[in-house]
Short mmCIF file of C-alpha atoms in Angstrom, two decimals:
data_model
loop_
_atom_site.label_atom_id
_atom_site.label_comp_id
_atom_site.label_asym_id
_atom_site.label_seq_id
_atom_site.Cartn_x
_atom_site.Cartn_y
_atom_site.Cartn_z
CA MET A 1 3.26 -8.93 -5.43
CA GLY A 2 3.73 -5.96 -2.89
CA TYR A 3 7.21 -7.36 -2.14
CA VAL A 4 8.15 -6.84 -5.93
CA LEU A 5 7.33 -3.03 -5.65
CA ILE A 6 9.35 -2.69 -2.41
CA GLY A 7 12.17 -4.43 -4.10
CA LEU A 8 11.81 -2.23 -7.19
CA SER A 9 11.87 0.77 -4.97
CA ALA A 10 15.47 0.00 -3.91
CA ILE A 11 16.46 1.40 -7.34
CA ALA A 12 16.30 4.78 -5.66
CA SER A 13 19.09 3.92 -3.47
CA LYS A 14 22.26 5.74 -3.80
CA GLY A 15 24.20 2.57 -3.24
CA VAL A 16 24.58 0.15 -6.14
CA ASP A 17 24.53 -2.86 -3.98
CA ALA A 18 21.09 -2.14 -2.29
CA ALA A 19 19.60 -1.34 -5.70
CA ALA A 20 20.98 -4.49 -7.15
CA ILE A 21 19.90 -6.66 -4.11
CA GLY A 22 16.42 -5.15 -4.18
CA LEU A 23 15.98 -5.63 -8.02
CA THR A 24 17.42 -9.28 -7.70
CA GLY A 25 14.99 -10.00 -4.83
CA ALA A 26 12.05 -8.53 -6.94
CA SER A 27 12.82 -10.66 -9.91
CA MET A 28 13.27 -13.75 -7.82
CA GLN A 29 10.00 -12.84 -5.93
CA MET A 30 8.14 -12.86 -9.32
CA PHE A 31 9.70 -16.27 -10.31
CA THR A 32 9.09 -17.83 -6.95
CA HIS A 33 5.49 -16.40 -6.74
CA GLY A 34 4.71 -18.35 -10.02
CA THR A 35 5.97 -21.65 -8.66
CA ILE A 36 4.45 -21.16 -5.07
CA THR A 37 1.02 -20.11 -6.30
CA GLY A 38 1.06 -22.52 -9.02
CA LEU A 39 1.57 -25.34 -6.53
CA MET A 40 -1.13 -23.82 -4.26
CA PHE A 41 -3.63 -23.54 -6.99
CA LEU A 42 -2.75 -27.05 -8.33
CA THR A 43 -3.32 -28.66 -4.94
CA VAL A 44 -6.43 -26.62 -4.04
CA GLY A 45 -7.89 -27.72 -7.39
CA MET A 46 -7.07 -31.34 -6.76
CA ILE A 47 -8.77 -31.04 -3.37
CA TYR A 48 -11.85 -29.47 -4.86
CA ASP A 49 -11.86 -32.17 -7.61
CA ARG A 50 -12.09 -34.84 -5.05
CA THR A 51 -14.27 -32.98 -2.48
CA HIS A 52 -16.48 -30.77 -4.66
CA THR A 53 -16.36 -28.07 -1.85
CA ARG A 54 -14.23 -24.99 -0.88
CA TYR A 55 -15.95 -24.61 2.41
CA ILE A 56 -13.13 -24.97 4.99
CA PRO A 57 -15.39 -26.07 7.91
CA ASP A 58 -16.48 -29.06 5.76
CA LEU A 59 -12.84 -30.05 5.16
CA GLY A 60 -10.52 -31.46 7.93
CA GLY A 61 -8.26 -34.31 8.26
CA LEU A 62 -7.76 -34.54 4.63
CA SER A 63 -3.98 -35.43 4.97
CA LYS A 64 -5.03 -38.90 6.21
CA ARG A 65 -6.45 -39.81 2.83
CA ILE A 66 -4.48 -37.55 0.47
CA PRO A 67 -1.13 -37.42 1.94
CA ILE A 68 0.93 -36.35 -1.14
CA ILE A 69 -1.54 -33.67 -2.02
CA GLY A 70 -1.55 -32.65 1.70
CA VAL A 71 2.25 -32.43 1.88
CA ALA A 72 2.49 -30.51 -1.53
CA PHE A 73 -0.19 -27.96 -0.16
CA LEU A 74 1.71 -27.60 3.11
CA ILE A 75 5.04 -26.91 1.36
CA ALA A 76 3.31 -24.27 -0.98
CA GLY A 77 1.84 -22.68 2.25
CA LEU A 78 5.08 -22.67 3.99
CA ALA A 79 6.91 -21.22 1.07
CA SER A 80 4.28 -18.61 0.79
CA LEU A 81 4.91 -17.47 4.28
CA GLY A 82 8.63 -17.47 3.74
CA LEU A 83 10.01 -20.34 5.54
CA PRO A 84 13.67 -20.62 5.49
CA GLY A 85 14.81 -23.18 3.19
CA THR A 86 12.12 -22.39 0.52
CA SER A 87 12.33 -20.01 -2.41
CA GLY A 88 9.77 -17.81 -0.80
CA PHE A 89 12.23 -16.99 1.90
CA ALA A 90 15.18 -16.46 -0.47
CA ALA A 91 13.19 -13.95 -2.57
CA GLU A 92 11.63 -12.10 0.46
CA ILE A 93 15.07 -11.71 2.35
CA LEU A 94 16.61 -10.22 -0.85
CA VAL A 95 13.75 -7.75 -1.22
CA PHE A 96 13.96 -6.69 2.48
CA LEU A 97 17.86 -6.46 2.50
CA GLY A 98 17.71 -4.29 -0.65
CA ALA A 99 14.85 -2.12 0.49
CA PHE A 100 15.76 -1.46 4.01
CA PRO A 101 18.56 1.10 3.44
CA VAL A 102 16.19 3.17 1.40
CA TRP A 103 12.84 2.73 3.07
CA ALA A 104 13.41 1.41 6.67
CA TRP A 105 9.94 1.99 8.11
CA PRO A 106 7.85 0.75 5.10
CA THR A 107 10.19 -2.19 4.90
CA ALA A 108 9.72 -3.14 8.64
CA LEU A 109 5.76 -2.87 7.88
CA ALA A 110 6.23 -5.20 5.14
CA VAL A 111 8.07 -7.82 7.28
CA PHE A 112 5.06 -7.66 9.56
CA GLY A 113 3.13 -8.86 6.48
CA VAL A 114 5.04 -11.94 6.77
CA VAL A 115 3.55 -12.62 10.32
CA ILE A 116 0.11 -12.04 9.01
CA THR A 117 0.67 -14.44 6.05
CA ALA A 118 1.90 -17.10 8.52
CA GLY A 119 -1.23 -16.67 10.47
CA TYR A 120 -3.58 -17.32 7.71
CA ILE A 121 -1.71 -19.96 5.97
CA LEU A 122 -1.35 -21.98 9.19
CA TRP A 123 -4.91 -21.44 10.20
CA MET A 124 -6.08 -22.71 6.80
CA ALA A 125 -3.69 -25.75 6.67
CA GLN A 126 -4.65 -26.77 10.20
CA ARG A 127 -8.40 -26.74 9.42
CA THR A 128 -8.13 -28.59 6.02
CA LEU A 129 -5.32 -30.99 6.51
CA PHE A 130 -5.28 -31.87 10.18
CA GLY A 131 -7.85 -32.64 12.92
CA HIS A 132 -10.94 -34.75 12.52
CA MET A 133 -11.80 -36.22 9.19
CA ASP A 134 -15.55 -36.35 8.13
CA ASP A 135 -16.63 -39.96 7.18
CA ARG A 136 -17.59 -38.78 3.72
CA TRP A 137 -13.88 -38.23 2.93
CA ALA A 138 -12.92 -41.91 3.55
CA LYS A 139 -12.89 -42.76 -0.26
CA LEU A 140 -10.74 -39.84 -1.34
CA THR A 141 -7.98 -40.96 -3.71
CA ASP A 142 -4.41 -39.32 -3.54
CA ALA A 143 -2.52 -37.83 -6.34
CA SER A 144 -2.28 -40.10 -9.65
CA ARG A 145 0.94 -40.61 -11.37
CA VAL A 146 0.12 -37.99 -13.97
CA GLU A 147 -0.83 -35.50 -11.21
CA LEU A 148 2.49 -36.24 -9.45
CA ILE A 149 4.54 -34.88 -12.41
CA PRO A 150 3.52 -31.18 -11.80
CA ILE A 151 3.62 -31.50 -8.12
CA VAL A 152 7.19 -32.96 -8.08
CA MET A 153 8.29 -30.26 -10.52
CA LEU A 154 7.05 -27.50 -8.49
CA VAL A 155 8.17 -28.80 -5.11
CA VAL A 156 11.63 -29.46 -6.41
CA ALA A 157 11.86 -25.82 -7.87
CA ILE A 158 10.56 -24.33 -4.48
CA LEU A 159 13.11 -26.33 -2.41
CA VAL A 160 16.20 -26.15 -4.84
CA PHE A 161 15.89 -22.41 -5.21
CA GLY A 162 15.40 -21.97 -1.58
CA ILE A 163 18.38 -24.01 -0.65
CA TYR A 164 20.63 -22.57 -3.41
CA PRO A 165 19.13 -19.59 -4.74
CA ALA A 166 22.32 -18.48 -6.66
CA PHE A 167 20.75 -20.61 -9.58
CA LEU A 168 18.44 -17.74 -10.15
CA THR A 169 20.18 -14.85 -8.47
CA ASP A 170 23.20 -15.19 -10.83
CA LEU A 171 20.98 -15.40 -13.83
CA PHE A 172 19.06 -12.21 -12.78
CA LYS A 173 22.15 -10.19 -11.83
CA MET A 174 23.30 -10.41 -15.43
CA GLY A 175 20.17 -8.33 -16.60
CA ILE A 176 20.01 -6.22 -13.51
CA GLU A 177 23.60 -4.75 -13.14
CA PRO A 178 23.40 -2.95 -16.42
CA ILE A 179 20.16 -1.40 -15.48
CA VAL A 180 21.56 -0.30 -11.92
CA ALA A 181 24.60 1.19 -13.61
CA ALA A 182 22.50 3.14 -16.20
CA VAL A 183 20.38 4.45 -13.34
CA ASN A 184 23.26 5.45 -11.20
CA SER A 185 25.14 7.12 -14.15
CA SER A 186 21.96 9.13 -14.82
CA PRO A 187 20.30 10.14 -11.70
CA GLU A 188 17.88 12.47 -13.43
CA ILE A 189 16.00 9.30 -14.47
CA LEU A 190 14.66 9.01 -10.99
CA SER A 191 13.54 12.64 -10.79
CA ARG A 192 11.15 12.23 -13.76
#
């Protein structure tokens, strides 16, 4: 949620555009964080329910037995690191574009956080989904029809809002533009 704070700090901008972009990005980041982490926790819970372990070295090659859960887990991970085409990217880029004119160096450091996130997400996915599968996972079952419902809903939200973020940004702008206008018309609000 650190990206939300960076986006919110864009309100300190003298320019209406940077403030509106940053606040829109922060709002979108809150929404997409809910869908992405929701899918991540859902799939981790499904994996735990089937394996009864969260110990990463014991896991491996799970995508061979649970491909639907594995793909959903990977989509959540890639969206979390801000892969273009996912809602995670759309939210992060708006935050960075809004905050950079106000806080160039802190924003540049936050961009480096994306690299760190990519490292640990890819490390975890490689060790749990790919590689050699232990024989004890040979009887794992993939997502049931009931489990598919939330998986599909969250994956669709992550991809649709990543490909066409205007569905959300237009909605958020209706609430953000009056806030930015009020702050810009009363600069003493920021000095308190």
